[in-house]
Structures are given as structure tokens and as C-alpha cells.
Amino acid sequence: MKNILITGGAGFIGSHLVRLMVNKYPQYNIINLDKLTYAGNLENLKDIESYTNYQFVKGDICDYEFVMNLFREKSIDGVIHLAAESHVDRSIKDPFSFANTNVLGTLSLLQAAKNYWGESGREGFKGKLFYHVSTDEVYGSLEQDGTFFTEDTKYDPHSPYSASKAASDHFVRAYFDTYGLPIVISNCSNNYGSYQFPEKLIPLFINNICNNKPLPVYGKGENVRDWLYVEDHAIAIDLIFHKGKNGDTYNIGGFNEWRNIDLIKVMIKTVDRLLGRPEGSSETLITYVTDRAGHDLRYAIDSTKLHKELGWSPSLQFEEGIERTVAWYLNNKEWLNRVTSGDYQRYYEEMYKE
Ligand code: NAD
Ligand code: DAU
């Protein structure tokens, strides 16, 4: 494969994946297609933007004609699809944009892949791959009972976000079953690390602790999430893209469950220590607020299949990952300030004016 289309490459996980791929595969052309919504930030890719095997294209995955032309123009051989609306709280306020991007956008990419690769019949699918990056939230919510999501867990999404991701997963499988399009899907747990938009729990809270702002804990803070360092997710995607079995699904997770309130206390301790404040003094910022509607109690991924079949394991212990992450946000205040002030968008809006 030569020309790889990565969608959503200016976002959090996408930018880590693009960085990994352009560095690791000089023989590939990596084409990053991104609409640059509020969550897309080309400043995440400054270090690799001038690489000769990297190209950025601004565009909307929902625009089928545009996507089809891009497949033709760039002779796309493989797709790794990450572009999405990704924040649960936004999906509660504006479900339509989630259905639009996550469902119809995925459909538009599938249709373009099928039509472009299938121009010479099913033979044209040989050596091609459509990789859909999804989430563990499609499986719904677990009790506090030590059970895990496996690849066979029944879909049971609760939020408009997870419903839209579940629908997109179904479309991807439908293209495999109906047209024979080569596909693979992965469902990953919560990611953390550098370049995450500060609306999600970890970067939002690090930023708020630094600025002595309240930390809005939903409900009692007892919900459990399974946290994976973002670079380990990117490594898993690379592995599945190259070695995954056609038509298969892989769960990705680090067996690393944390109650929100316990994780928040770890973040407080770490930020306080790194800022030279009395350790734990920022706990007074914890503010319990009204719970998120339909708040899933617990996510926990069983990634045994990925470990056994493809040999993947997370490379980093959580203690080291969270230390690195907190340190990154403290050392990259300029990035945080440009994101929270909106300056990052104004700069690139000017550059990519239509
Ligand atoms: P993100 O919100 O940080 O980035 C999404 C990117 O998609 C942005 O760059 C945005 O500009 C782009 N985008 C949005 N709509 C688009 C459109 N219509 N056309 C082209 N580009 C568009 O998201 P993320 O957290 O990096 O997540 C990436 C993918 O991984 C998503 O599909 C998400 O569902 C999935 N995922 C995320 C997590 C997580 O913890 N963040 C965990 C598992 C799976
Ligand atoms: O599990 C994978 C999913 O993880 C991804 O598919 C999503 O794209 C990603 O956003 C994430 O979803 P969550 O809803 O789990 O992540 P978020 O960071 O929004 O919230 C994590 C937990 O923290 C959740 O239980 C809600 C809680 N929370 C979140 C915020 C933003 C708070 O208590 N207060 C907050 O202000």
C-alpha cells in the first residue's frame, strides 16, 4: 500500500497516529483529511508538517463528491477513519451533528472506497483496507462487577455519541457483508495524553487546577473509565492496520480502570507537586455538579484478543503516563492558551480560507 488516507488527523488521536505513520513509513504517502472543526488543530502536527510523505487536505467527509474526487486524485489504497464528533456532552446538546458526521460521513467514505476500489470489480478490493476507528461506548455500560466488554458483547449505546458510533460500526460491517469491502474495526477505551482538546476530563481538569478554577465532578464521581495512553492506541492502530484480519473487530484497552474521583485526586496531587504547591491543596477545587444525562457507570475493555492474536500490550504504566501528560500540559501552556482562547482556529481559518 502506498497512499493512505487518515481522516480526522488534526484531532487528538489522529495527530498521534499521523505522526507515528509519517515517521515509521517513509514509503507511504499519508494524506490527512480533516474539516478542522473546533477539535481539529494543525498546531498538533507542526513538527511533521513539512515532511515530504505528509499532506494535509481540508475537507468534509460528509461531502461524497469531494471524497470520491480525493480518492481518485490521490489514488488512495487504504483508509484509517478517525474523523468524528467525539464529545459525549456535545452530543447531548446537538445530536444532529453527531448523526451527520459520524453516521453519514462514515457512509460517504465507505461508498467512495467501494466505488473507487470496486471500479474493476471485486478484484479491485485486493490489498485495500478500510479501517474504522471506534469506541468501547458502543457496548453500553457495565456494573461494578468485574466483567469486561469483549468483541462479542452486544451493542447497547446510550448517548447520542455512542449511538452514532454504533450506527457507523454497523454500516462498516454491512459494507463487508454486502459488497465484500475489506474492513477492520477497533473499539478502544478512554485515551489520555498530549494534544487532547481541554473539554475532556483529563486536560480540562489539569488546566482548571493550574488556573485555580472549580473542577466540575459529575454526580458522585463514582463512574469508572478504563484509561489508555494515546500513543499506545496509535501503536495498536498501526498493528491492526497491517496485521488485522479482514472483517474482524479488535478491542483496545489497558486493563486500567479508575473511578473518576480517584483519578481526579491523582491529577491534583501531580499538578500540585509539579507546580510546587502543597501536595493535595487543590482538592478544595473539587465541585460536585449535576450528573451527565444517561451517564454510563463503567467501561472496561478486555483486549485479550489483540494481545493473543497480534501481540499488542500497552507500553506504559498509568503512573508514568499521567505524570508525562500533566508535565506536557504544564510545559505547553502556549498550546493550551491558544486552544482555550480560540487563536488556533483564527490562524488556520485565514490560511485555508475558501
Ligand atoms: P477529536 O474530537 O479530538 O478529533 C476529531 C477530528 O475529526 C478533528 O480533527 C475534527 O476536525 C475532525 N472532523 C470532525 N468532523 C469532520 C468532518 N465532517 N470531516 C472531516 N473531519 C472532521 O477526536 P479523538 O478523541 O481524537 O477521536 C478520534 C476517533 O477515535 C473518533 O472516531 C472517536 O470516536 C474515536 N475514539 C476516541 C477515544 C477517546 O478517548 N478520545 C476513544 C476511543 C475511540
Ligand atoms: O470510552 C471511550 C470514549 O471516551 C471516547 O469514545 C470519547 O470520544 C471520549 O470523549 C471519552 O468519553 P467519556 O465520556 O468517557 O470522556 P470524558 O472525558 O468526557 O469524561 C470522562 C469521565 O469524566 C466521564 O465519566 C464523565 C466525567 N466528567 C467529564 C467531564 C468533561 C466529569 O465528571 N466532569 C467533566 O467536566
CSV table of C-alpha atoms and ligand atoms in Angstrom, one decimal:
chain,number,residue,atom,x,y,z
A,1,MET,CA,0.0,0.0,0.0
A,2,LYS,CA,1.2,3.5,-0.8
A,3,ASN,CA,-1.3,6.2,-0.4
A,4,ILE,CA,-3.0,6.1,3.0
A,5,LEU,CA,-5.9,8.4,3.8
A,6,ILE,CA,-6.2,9.3,7.5
A,7,THR,CA,-9.4,11.2,8.4
A,8,GLY,CA,-9.5,13.4,11.5
A,9,GLY,CA,-5.7,13.6,11.6
A,10,ALA,CA,-5.7,17.1,13.1
A,11,GLY,CA,-7.6,15.8,16.2
A,12,PHE,CA,-6.2,14.3,19.4
A,13,ILE,CA,-5.7,10.6,18.4
A,14,GLY,CA,-5.5,11.3,14.7
A,15,SER,CA,-2.5,13.6,15.2
A,16,HIS,CA,-0.6,11.0,17.2
A,17,LEU,CA,-1.4,8.4,14.5
A,18,VAL,CA,-0.3,10.7,11.7
A,19,ARG,CA,3.0,11.4,13.5
A,20,LEU,CA,3.7,7.7,14.0
A,21,MET,CA,2.9,6.8,10.4
A,22,VAL,CA,4.9,9.5,8.7
A,23,ASN,CA,7.9,8.7,10.8
A,24,LYS,CA,7.7,5.0,10.6
A,25,TYR,CA,6.7,4.6,6.9
A,26,PRO,CA,8.7,6.9,4.6
A,27,GLN,CA,7.4,4.7,1.7
A,28,TYR,CA,3.8,5.8,2.4
A,29,ASN,CA,2.1,9.0,1.4
A,30,ILE,CA,0.0,10.0,4.4
A,31,ILE,CA,-2.9,12.2,3.4
A,32,ASN,CA,-4.6,13.8,6.4
A,33,LEU,CA,-8.2,14.8,5.6
A,34,ASP,CA,-9.8,17.0,8.2
A,35,LYS,CA,-12.5,19.6,8.3
A,36,LEU,CA,-10.8,21.5,11.1
A,37,THR,CA,-13.8,21.7,13.4
A,38,TYR,CA,-13.2,23.2,16.8
A,39,ALA,CA,-11.5,19.9,17.7
A,40,GLY,CA,-9.1,20.0,14.7
A,41,ASN,CA,-5.8,21.8,15.3
A,42,LEU,CA,-2.9,21.7,12.8
A,43,GLU,CA,-0.7,23.0,15.6
A,44,ASN,CA,-0.8,19.4,16.8
A,45,LEU,CA,1.3,18.5,13.8
A,46,LYS,CA,3.8,21.3,13.5
A,47,ASP,CA,6.8,19.0,13.9
A,48,ILE,CA,5.9,16.9,10.8
A,49,GLU,CA,4.0,19.4,8.6
A,50,SER,CA,7.0,19.8,6.2
A,51,TYR,CA,7.6,16.0,5.7
A,52,THR,CA,7.6,15.0,2.1
A,53,ASN,CA,5.4,11.9,2.8
A,54,TYR,CA,2.7,14.0,4.5
A,55,GLN,CA,-0.1,16.1,3.0
A,56,PHE,CA,-2.9,17.9,4.7
A,57,VAL,CA,-6.3,18.3,2.9
A,58,LYS,CA,-9.0,20.4,4.4
A,59,GLY,CA,-12.5,18.9,3.7
A,60,ASP,CA,-15.6,17.4,5.0
A,61,ILE,CA,-16.1,13.6,5.0
A,62,CYS,CA,-19.8,14.1,4.5
A,63,ASP,CA,-19.3,15.6,1.0
A,64,TYR,CA,-19.4,12.4,-1.1
A,65,GLU,CA,-18.3,14.1,-4.4
A,66,PHE,CA,-15.4,15.7,-2.7
A,67,VAL,CA,-14.3,12.5,-1.1
A,68,MET,CA,-14.7,10.5,-4.3
A,69,ASN,CA,-12.5,13.0,-6.2
A,70,LEU,CA,-9.9,12.8,-3.4
A,71,PHE,CA,-9.7,9.0,-3.7
A,72,ARG,CA,-9.2,9.4,-7.5
A,73,GLU,CA,-6.7,12.3,-7.3
A,74,LYS,CA,-4.6,10.7,-4.6
A,75,SER,CA,-5.1,7.0,-5.7
A,76,ILE,CA,-6.0,6.0,-2.2
A,77,ASP,CA,-5.0,2.5,-1.2
A,78,GLY,CA,-6.1,2.4,2.4
A,79,VAL,CA,-8.2,4.4,4.8
A,80,ILE,CA,-7.9,4.8,8.6
A,81,HIS,CA,-11.0,6.7,9.6
A,82,LEU,CA,-11.0,8.7,12.8
A,83,ALA,CA,-12.9,11.8,11.9
A,84,ALA,CA,-15.8,12.2,14.2
A,85,GLU,CA,-17.7,14.4,16.6
A,86,SER,CA,-16.2,12.8,19.8
A,87,HIS,CA,-17.5,14.6,22.9
A,88,VAL,CA,-20.5,13.0,24.8
A,89,ASP,CA,-21.6,16.3,26.4
A,90,ARG,CA,-21.8,18.0,23.0
A,91,SER,CA,-23.8,15.1,21.6
A,92,ILE,CA,-26.4,15.6,24.3
A,93,LYS,CA,-26.8,19.2,23.2
A,94,ASP,CA,-26.6,18.7,19.4
A,95,PRO,CA,-27.3,15.1,18.4
A,96,PHE,CA,-27.8,16.0,14.7
A,97,SER,CA,-24.2,17.0,14.0
A,98,PHE,CA,-23.2,13.6,15.5
A,99,ALA,CA,-25.6,11.7,13.2
A,100,ASN,CA,-24.3,13.8,10.3
A,101,THR,CA,-20.6,13.4,10.8
A,102,ASN,CA,-20.3,10.0,12.5
A,103,VAL,CA,-23.0,8.2,10.5
A,104,LEU,CA,-23.4,9.9,7.2
A,105,GLY,CA,-19.7,10.9,7.0
A,106,THR,CA,-18.7,7.3,7.5
A,107,LEU,CA,-21.2,6.2,4.9
A,108,SER,CA,-19.8,8.7,2.4
A,109,LEU,CA,-16.3,7.4,2.9
A,110,LEU,CA,-17.4,3.8,2.7
A,111,GLN,CA,-19.3,4.5,-0.5
A,112,ALA,CA,-16.3,6.3,-2.1
A,113,ALA,CA,-14.0,3.4,-1.1
A,114,LYS,CA,-16.4,0.8,-2.5
A,115,ASN,CA,-16.9,2.7,-5.7
A,116,TYR,CA,-13.3,3.7,-6.3
A,117,TRP,CA,-11.7,0.4,-5.4
A,118,GLY,CA,-14.6,-1.6,-7.0
A,119,GLU,CA,-14.3,0.1,-10.4
A,120,SER,CA,-12.5,-3.0,-11.6
A,121,GLY,CA,-14.9,-5.4,-9.8
A,122,ARG,CA,-14.2,-7.2,-6.6
A,123,GLU,CA,-10.6,-7.8,-7.8
A,124,GLY,CA,-10.0,-4.1,-7.1
A,125,PHE,CA,-10.5,-4.7,-3.4
A,126,LYS,CA,-7.3,-6.8,-3.2
A,127,GLY,CA,-4.7,-5.2,-1.0
A,128,LYS,CA,-7.1,-2.4,0.0
A,129,LEU,CA,-8.4,-1.8,3.5
A,130,PHE,CA,-11.0,0.4,5.2
A,131,TYR,CA,-10.1,0.7,8.9
A,132,HIS,CA,-12.8,2.2,11.1
A,133,VAL,CA,-11.7,3.6,14.5
A,134,SER,CA,-14.5,3.2,17.0
A,135,THR,CA,-15.1,3.3,20.8
A,136,ASP,CA,-16.0,1.0,23.6
A,137,GLU,CA,-19.0,3.2,24.4
A,138,VAL,CA,-21.0,1.2,21.7
A,139,TYR,CA,-21.2,-1.6,24.2
A,140,GLY,CA,-23.1,0.5,26.8
A,141,SER,CA,-22.4,0.4,30.5
A,142,LEU,CA,-21.1,-2.3,32.9
A,143,GLU,CA,-22.0,-2.8,36.6
A,144,GLN,CA,-19.2,-2.7,39.2
A,145,ASP,CA,-18.9,-6.4,39.0
A,146,GLY,CA,-15.6,-7.1,37.4
A,147,THR,CA,-17.0,-8.0,34.0
A,148,PHE,CA,-15.4,-6.7,30.7
A,149,PHE,CA,-16.5,-5.7,27.2
A,150,THR,CA,-15.3,-8.3,24.7
A,151,GLU,CA,-15.6,-8.3,20.9
A,152,ASP,CA,-18.8,-10.4,21.4
A,153,THR,CA,-20.6,-8.0,23.8
A,154,LYS,CA,-24.0,-6.9,22.4
A,155,TYR,CA,-24.2,-3.3,21.3
A,156,ASP,CA,-26.2,-1.2,23.8
A,157,PRO,CA,-25.3,2.5,23.3
A,158,HIS,CA,-26.9,5.1,25.5
A,159,SER,CA,-25.7,8.6,24.4
A,160,PRO,CA,-26.3,10.2,21.0
A,161,TYR,CA,-22.5,10.0,20.6
A,162,SER,CA,-22.3,6.3,21.2
A,163,ALA,CA,-25.5,5.6,19.2
A,164,SER,CA,-23.9,7.4,16.2
A,165,LYS,CA,-20.6,5.4,16.6
A,166,ALA,CA,-22.6,2.2,16.9
A,167,ALA,CA,-24.5,3.0,13.7
A,168,SER,CA,-21.3,3.8,11.9
A,169,ASP,CA,-19.8,0.4,13.0
A,170,HIS,CA,-22.9,-1.3,11.7
A,171,PHE,CA,-22.5,0.4,8.3
A,172,VAL,CA,-18.9,-0.6,8.1
A,173,ARG,CA,-19.9,-4.3,8.7
A,174,ALA,CA,-22.7,-4.0,6.2
A,175,TYR,CA,-20.2,-3.0,3.5
A,176,PHE,CA,-18.1,-6.0,4.3
A,177,ASP,CA,-21.1,-8.4,4.3
A,178,THR,CA,-22.9,-6.9,1.3
A,179,TYR,CA,-20.1,-5.7,-1.1
A,180,GLY,CA,-17.1,-7.6,0.2
A,181,LEU,CA,-15.3,-4.3,1.1
A,182,PRO,CA,-12.2,-5.2,3.1
A,183,ILE,CA,-12.7,-3.7,6.6
A,184,VAL,CA,-11.4,-3.8,10.1
A,185,ILE,CA,-12.8,-2.1,13.2
A,186,SER,CA,-11.3,-1.4,16.6
A,187,ASN,CA,-13.1,-0.3,19.7
A,188,CYS,CA,-10.9,1.5,22.2
A,189,SER,CA,-11.3,2.7,25.8
A,190,ASN,CA,-10.7,6.3,27.0
A,191,ASN,CA,-7.5,7.8,25.7
A,192,TYR,CA,-5.3,10.4,27.5
A,193,GLY,CA,-2.1,12.2,26.6
A,194,SER,CA,-0.9,15.3,24.9
A,195,TYR,CA,-2.9,17.4,22.4
A,196,GLN,CA,-6.3,16.5,23.8
A,197,PHE,CA,-8.9,19.2,23.5
A,198,PRO,CA,-9.5,20.6,27.0
A,199,GLU,CA,-13.2,19.8,27.2
A,200,LYS,CA,-12.4,16.1,28.0
A,201,LEU,CA,-11.9,15.2,31.7
A,202,ILE,CA,-8.1,15.0,31.9
A,203,PRO,CA,-6.9,18.1,30.0
A,204,LEU,CA,-9.9,20.2,31.3
A,205,PHE,CA,-9.1,19.3,34.9
A,206,ILE,CA,-5.3,19.8,34.5
A,207,ASN,CA,-6.0,23.3,33.0
A,208,ASN,CA,-8.5,24.1,35.8
A,209,ILE,CA,-6.2,23.0,38.6
A,210,CYS,CA,-3.4,25.2,37.1
A,211,ASN,CA,-5.7,28.2,37.0
A,212,ASN,CA,-7.4,27.6,40.4
A,213,LYS,CA,-10.8,27.0,38.7
A,214,PRO,CA,-13.5,24.7,40.0
A,215,LEU,CA,-13.4,21.0,39.0
A,216,PRO,CA,-16.9,20.0,38.0
A,217,VAL,CA,-17.2,16.4,39.0
A,218,TYR,CA,-20.4,14.8,37.5
A,219,GLY,CA,-22.7,13.1,40.1
A,220,LYS,CA,-20.7,11.5,42.9
A,221,GLY,CA,-17.5,10.9,40.8
A,222,GLU,CA,-18.0,7.1,41.1
A,223,ASN,CA,-18.2,6.4,37.3
A,224,VAL,CA,-15.3,4.2,36.1
A,225,ARG,CA,-13.3,4.6,32.9
A,226,ASP,CA,-10.5,2.5,31.5
A,227,TRP,CA,-7.6,4.8,30.5
A,228,LEU,CA,-5.1,4.1,27.8
A,229,TYR,CA,-2.1,6.3,26.8
A,230,VAL,CA,-2.8,7.7,23.4
A,231,GLU,CA,0.5,6.7,21.9
A,232,ASP,CA,-0.3,3.1,22.8
A,233,HIS,CA,-3.6,3.4,20.9
A,234,ALA,CA,-1.7,4.7,17.8
A,235,ILE,CA,0.6,1.7,18.0
A,236,ALA,CA,-2.3,-0.7,18.2
A,237,ILE,CA,-4.0,1.0,15.2
A,238,ASP,CA,-0.8,0.7,13.2
A,239,LEU,CA,-0.6,-3.0,14.1
A,240,ILE,CA,-4.2,-3.8,13.3
A,241,PHE,CA,-4.0,-1.8,10.0
A,242,HIS,CA,-1.1,-4.0,8.9
A,243,LYS,CA,-1.9,-7.4,10.6
A,244,GLY,CA,-5.6,-7.4,11.4
A,245,LYS,CA,-7.8,-10.0,9.9
A,246,ASN,CA,-10.2,-8.8,7.2
A,247,GLY,CA,-13.7,-8.3,8.5
A,248,ASP,CA,-12.6,-8.6,12.2
A,249,THR,CA,-13.0,-6.4,15.3
A,250,TYR,CA,-10.4,-5.8,17.9
A,251,ASN,CA,-10.9,-4.3,21.4
A,252,ILE,CA,-8.2,-2.0,22.6
A,253,GLY,CA,-7.7,-1.2,26.3
A,254,GLY,CA,-5.1,-1.2,29.0
A,255,PHE,CA,-6.9,-3.0,31.9
A,256,ASN,CA,-6.6,0.3,33.7
A,257,GLU,CA,-9.8,1.2,35.5
A,258,TRP,CA,-10.1,4.3,37.6
A,259,ARG,CA,-13.1,5.8,39.5
A,260,ASN,CA,-13.3,9.4,38.3
A,261,ILE,CA,-12.8,10.8,41.8
A,262,ASP,CA,-9.7,8.7,42.4
A,263,LEU,CA,-8.2,9.8,39.0
A,264,ILE,CA,-9.0,13.4,39.8
A,265,LYS,CA,-7.1,13.2,43.1
A,266,VAL,CA,-4.1,11.7,41.3
A,267,MET,CA,-4.2,14.7,38.8
A,268,ILE,CA,-4.5,17.2,41.7
A,269,LYS,CA,-1.5,15.6,43.5
A,270,THR,CA,0.6,15.6,40.4
A,271,VAL,CA,-0.2,19.1,39.3
A,272,ASP,CA,0.3,20.5,42.8
A,273,ARG,CA,3.7,18.7,43.2
A,274,LEU,CA,4.9,19.9,39.8
A,275,LEU,CA,3.8,23.5,40.5
A,276,GLY,CA,5.5,23.4,43.9
A,277,ARG,CA,2.1,23.8,45.8
A,278,PRO,CA,1.5,21.9,49.0
A,279,GLU,CA,0.5,18.5,47.7
A,280,GLY,CA,-3.2,18.0,47.5
A,281,SER,CA,-4.0,21.6,48.4
A,282,SER,CA,-6.1,22.0,45.1
A,283,GLU,CA,-8.6,19.4,46.4
A,284,THR,CA,-10.7,22.3,47.6
A,285,LEU,CA,-11.4,23.0,43.9
A,286,ILE,CA,-13.5,19.7,43.6
A,287,THR,CA,-17.1,20.7,43.0
A,288,TYR,CA,-19.8,18.1,42.6
A,289,VAL,CA,-22.3,19.1,39.9
A,290,THR,CA,-25.4,17.6,38.3
A,291,ASP,CA,-24.7,14.3,36.7
A,292,ARG,CA,-24.4,13.9,32.9
A,293,ALA,CA,-27.7,12.6,31.5
A,294,GLY,CA,-27.6,8.9,30.7
A,295,HIS,CA,-24.1,8.7,32.3
A,296,ASP,CA,-22.6,5.3,31.7
A,297,LEU,CA,-21.4,3.8,35.0
A,298,ARG,CA,-18.5,1.8,34.0
A,299,TYR,CA,-16.4,0.9,30.9
A,300,ALA,CA,-13.7,-1.9,31.0
A,301,ILE,CA,-12.2,-3.4,27.9
A,302,ASP,CA,-10.9,-6.9,27.5
A,303,SER,CA,-8.2,-6.6,24.9
A,304,THR,CA,-7.0,-10.3,25.2
A,305,LYS,CA,-7.8,-11.0,21.5
A,306,LEU,CA,-5.5,-8.2,20.4
A,307,HIS,CA,-2.8,-9.4,22.8
A,308,LYS,CA,-3.0,-13.0,21.8
A,309,GLU,CA,-3.5,-12.6,18.0
A,310,LEU,CA,-1.3,-9.6,17.3
A,311,GLY,CA,0.9,-9.4,20.3
A,312,TRP,CA,-0.1,-5.9,21.4
A,313,SER,CA,0.2,-4.7,25.0
A,314,PRO,CA,0.3,-1.2,26.3
A,315,SER,CA,3.9,0.0,26.7
A,316,LEU,CA,3.3,2.5,29.5
A,317,GLN,CA,2.2,2.1,33.2
A,318,PHE,CA,-0.5,4.6,34.1
A,319,GLU,CA,1.6,6.3,36.8
A,320,GLU,CA,4.2,7.2,34.2
A,321,GLY,CA,1.6,8.1,31.5
A,322,ILE,CA,-0.3,10.5,33.8
A,323,GLU,CA,3.0,12.1,35.0
A,324,ARG,CA,4.1,12.7,31.4
A,325,THR,CA,0.7,14.0,30.5
A,326,VAL,CA,0.5,16.5,33.3
A,327,ALA,CA,4.0,17.6,32.6
A,328,TRP,CA,3.2,18.1,28.9
A,329,TYR,CA,0.2,20.4,29.6
A,330,LEU,CA,2.3,22.4,32.1
A,331,ASN,CA,5.1,22.8,29.6
A,332,ASN,CA,2.8,23.6,26.7
A,333,LYS,CA,0.8,26.5,28.2
A,334,GLU,CA,1.1,28.3,24.9
A,335,TRP,CA,-0.8,25.4,23.2
A,336,LEU,CA,-3.4,25.4,25.9
A,337,ASN,CA,-3.9,29.2,25.8
A,338,ARG,CA,-4.2,29.2,22.0
A,339,VAL,CA,-6.8,26.5,22.2
A,340,THR,CA,-8.8,27.9,25.1
A,341,SER,CA,-8.7,31.5,23.5
A,342,GLY,CA,-9.7,30.2,20.0
A,343,ASP,CA,-6.5,31.7,18.5
A,344,TYR,CA,-5.6,28.4,16.9
A,345,GLN,CA,-8.7,28.5,14.8
A,346,ARG,CA,-8.4,32.1,13.6
A,347,TYR,CA,-4.8,31.4,12.4
A,348,TYR,CA,-5.8,28.4,10.3
A,349,GLU,CA,-9.1,29.8,9.1
A,350,GLU,CA,-7.1,32.6,7.4
A,351,MET,CA,-4.7,30.0,5.9
A,352,TYR,CA,-7.4,27.7,4.5
A,353,LYS,CA,-9.9,30.4,3.5
A,354,GLU,CA,-12.2,29.0,0.7
B,1,NAD,P1,-11.2,14.7,18.3
B,1,NAD,O1,-12.5,15.3,18.5
B,1,NAD,O2,-10.0,15.1,19.0
B,1,NAD,O3,-10.8,14.8,16.7
B,1,NAD,C1,-11.8,14.6,15.7
B,1,NAD,C2,-11.2,15.2,14.4
B,1,NAD,O4,-12.1,14.9,13.3
B,1,NAD,C3,-10.9,16.7,14.4
B,1,NAD,O5,-9.7,17.0,13.9
B,1,NAD,C4,-12.0,17.2,13.6
B,1,NAD,O6,-11.7,18.5,12.9
B,1,NAD,C5,-12.2,16.1,12.6
B,1,NAD,N1,-13.6,16.1,12.0
B,1,NAD,C6,-14.8,16.3,12.6
B,1,NAD,N2,-15.8,16.3,11.7
B,1,NAD,C7,-15.2,16.1,10.5
B,1,NAD,C8,-15.7,16.1,9.2
B,1,NAD,N3,-17.1,16.2,9.0
B,1,NAD,N4,-14.9,15.9,8.1
B,1,NAD,C9,-13.5,15.8,8.4
B,1,NAD,N5,-13.0,15.9,9.6
B,1,NAD,C10,-13.8,16.1,10.6
B,1,NAD,O7,-11.4,13.1,18.4
B,1,NAD,P2,-10.5,12.0,19.1
B,1,NAD,O8,-10.7,12.0,20.5
B,1,NAD,O9,-9.1,12.2,18.5
B,1,NAD,O10,-11.1,10.7,18.5
B,1,NAD,C11,-10.8,10.2,17.2
B,1,NAD,C12,-11.6,9.0,16.9
B,1,NAD,O11,-11.4,8.0,17.9
B,1,NAD,C13,-13.1,9.2,16.9
B,1,NAD,O12,-13.7,8.5,15.9
B,1,NAD,C14,-13.6,8.7,18.3
B,1,NAD,O13,-14.9,8.2,18.2
B,1,NAD,C15,-12.6,7.6,18.5
B,1,NAD,N6,-12.2,7.2,19.9
B,1,NAD,C16,-11.8,8.2,20.7
B,1,NAD,C17,-11.5,7.9,22.0
B,1,NAD,C18,-11.0,8.9,23.0
B,1,NAD,O14,-10.8,8.6,24.2
B,1,NAD,N7,-10.8,10.2,22.6
B,1,NAD,C19,-11.5,6.6,22.4
B,1,NAD,C20,-11.9,5.6,21.5
B,1,NAD,C21,-12.3,5.9,20.2
B,2,DAU,O1,-14.5,5.4,26.2
B,2,DAU,C1,-14.1,6.0,25.0
B,2,DAU,C2,-14.7,7.4,24.9
B,2,DAU,O2,-14.0,8.1,26.0
B,2,DAU,C3,-14.5,8.0,23.6
B,2,DAU,O3,-15.2,7.3,22.6
B,2,DAU,C4,-15.0,9.5,23.6
B,2,DAU,O4,-14.7,10.1,22.4
B,2,DAU,C5,-14.2,10.2,24.7
B,2,DAU,O5,-14.7,11.5,24.8
B,2,DAU,C6,-14.4,9.5,26.1
B,2,DAU,O6,-15.7,9.6,26.6
B,2,DAU,P1,-16.1,9.9,28.1
B,2,DAU,O7,-17.4,10.5,28.2
B,2,DAU,O8,-15.8,8.7,28.9
B,2,DAU,O9,-14.9,11.0,28.4
B,2,DAU,P2,-14.9,12.4,29.1
B,2,DAU,O10,-13.5,12.9,29.2
B,2,DAU,O11,-16.0,13.4,28.6
B,2,DAU,O12,-15.4,12.0,30.6
B,2,DAU,C7,-14.7,11.0,31.4
B,2,DAU,C8,-15.5,10.8,32.7
B,2,DAU,O13,-15.4,12.0,33.5
B,2,DAU,C9,-17.0,10.6,32.5
B,2,DAU,O14,-17.4,9.6,33.5
B,2,DAU,C10,-17.6,11.9,32.7
B,2,DAU,C11,-16.7,12.6,33.7
B,2,DAU,N1,-16.6,14.0,33.7
B,2,DAU,C12,-16.2,14.6,32.5
B,2,DAU,C13,-16.1,16.0,32.3
B,2,DAU,C14,-15.8,16.6,31.0
B,2,DAU,C15,-16.8,14.8,34.8
B,2,DAU,O15,-17.0,14.3,35.9
B,2,DAU,N2,-16.7,16.2,34.7
B,2,DAU,C16,-16.3,16.8,33.5
B,2,DAU,O16,-16.3,18.1,33.4
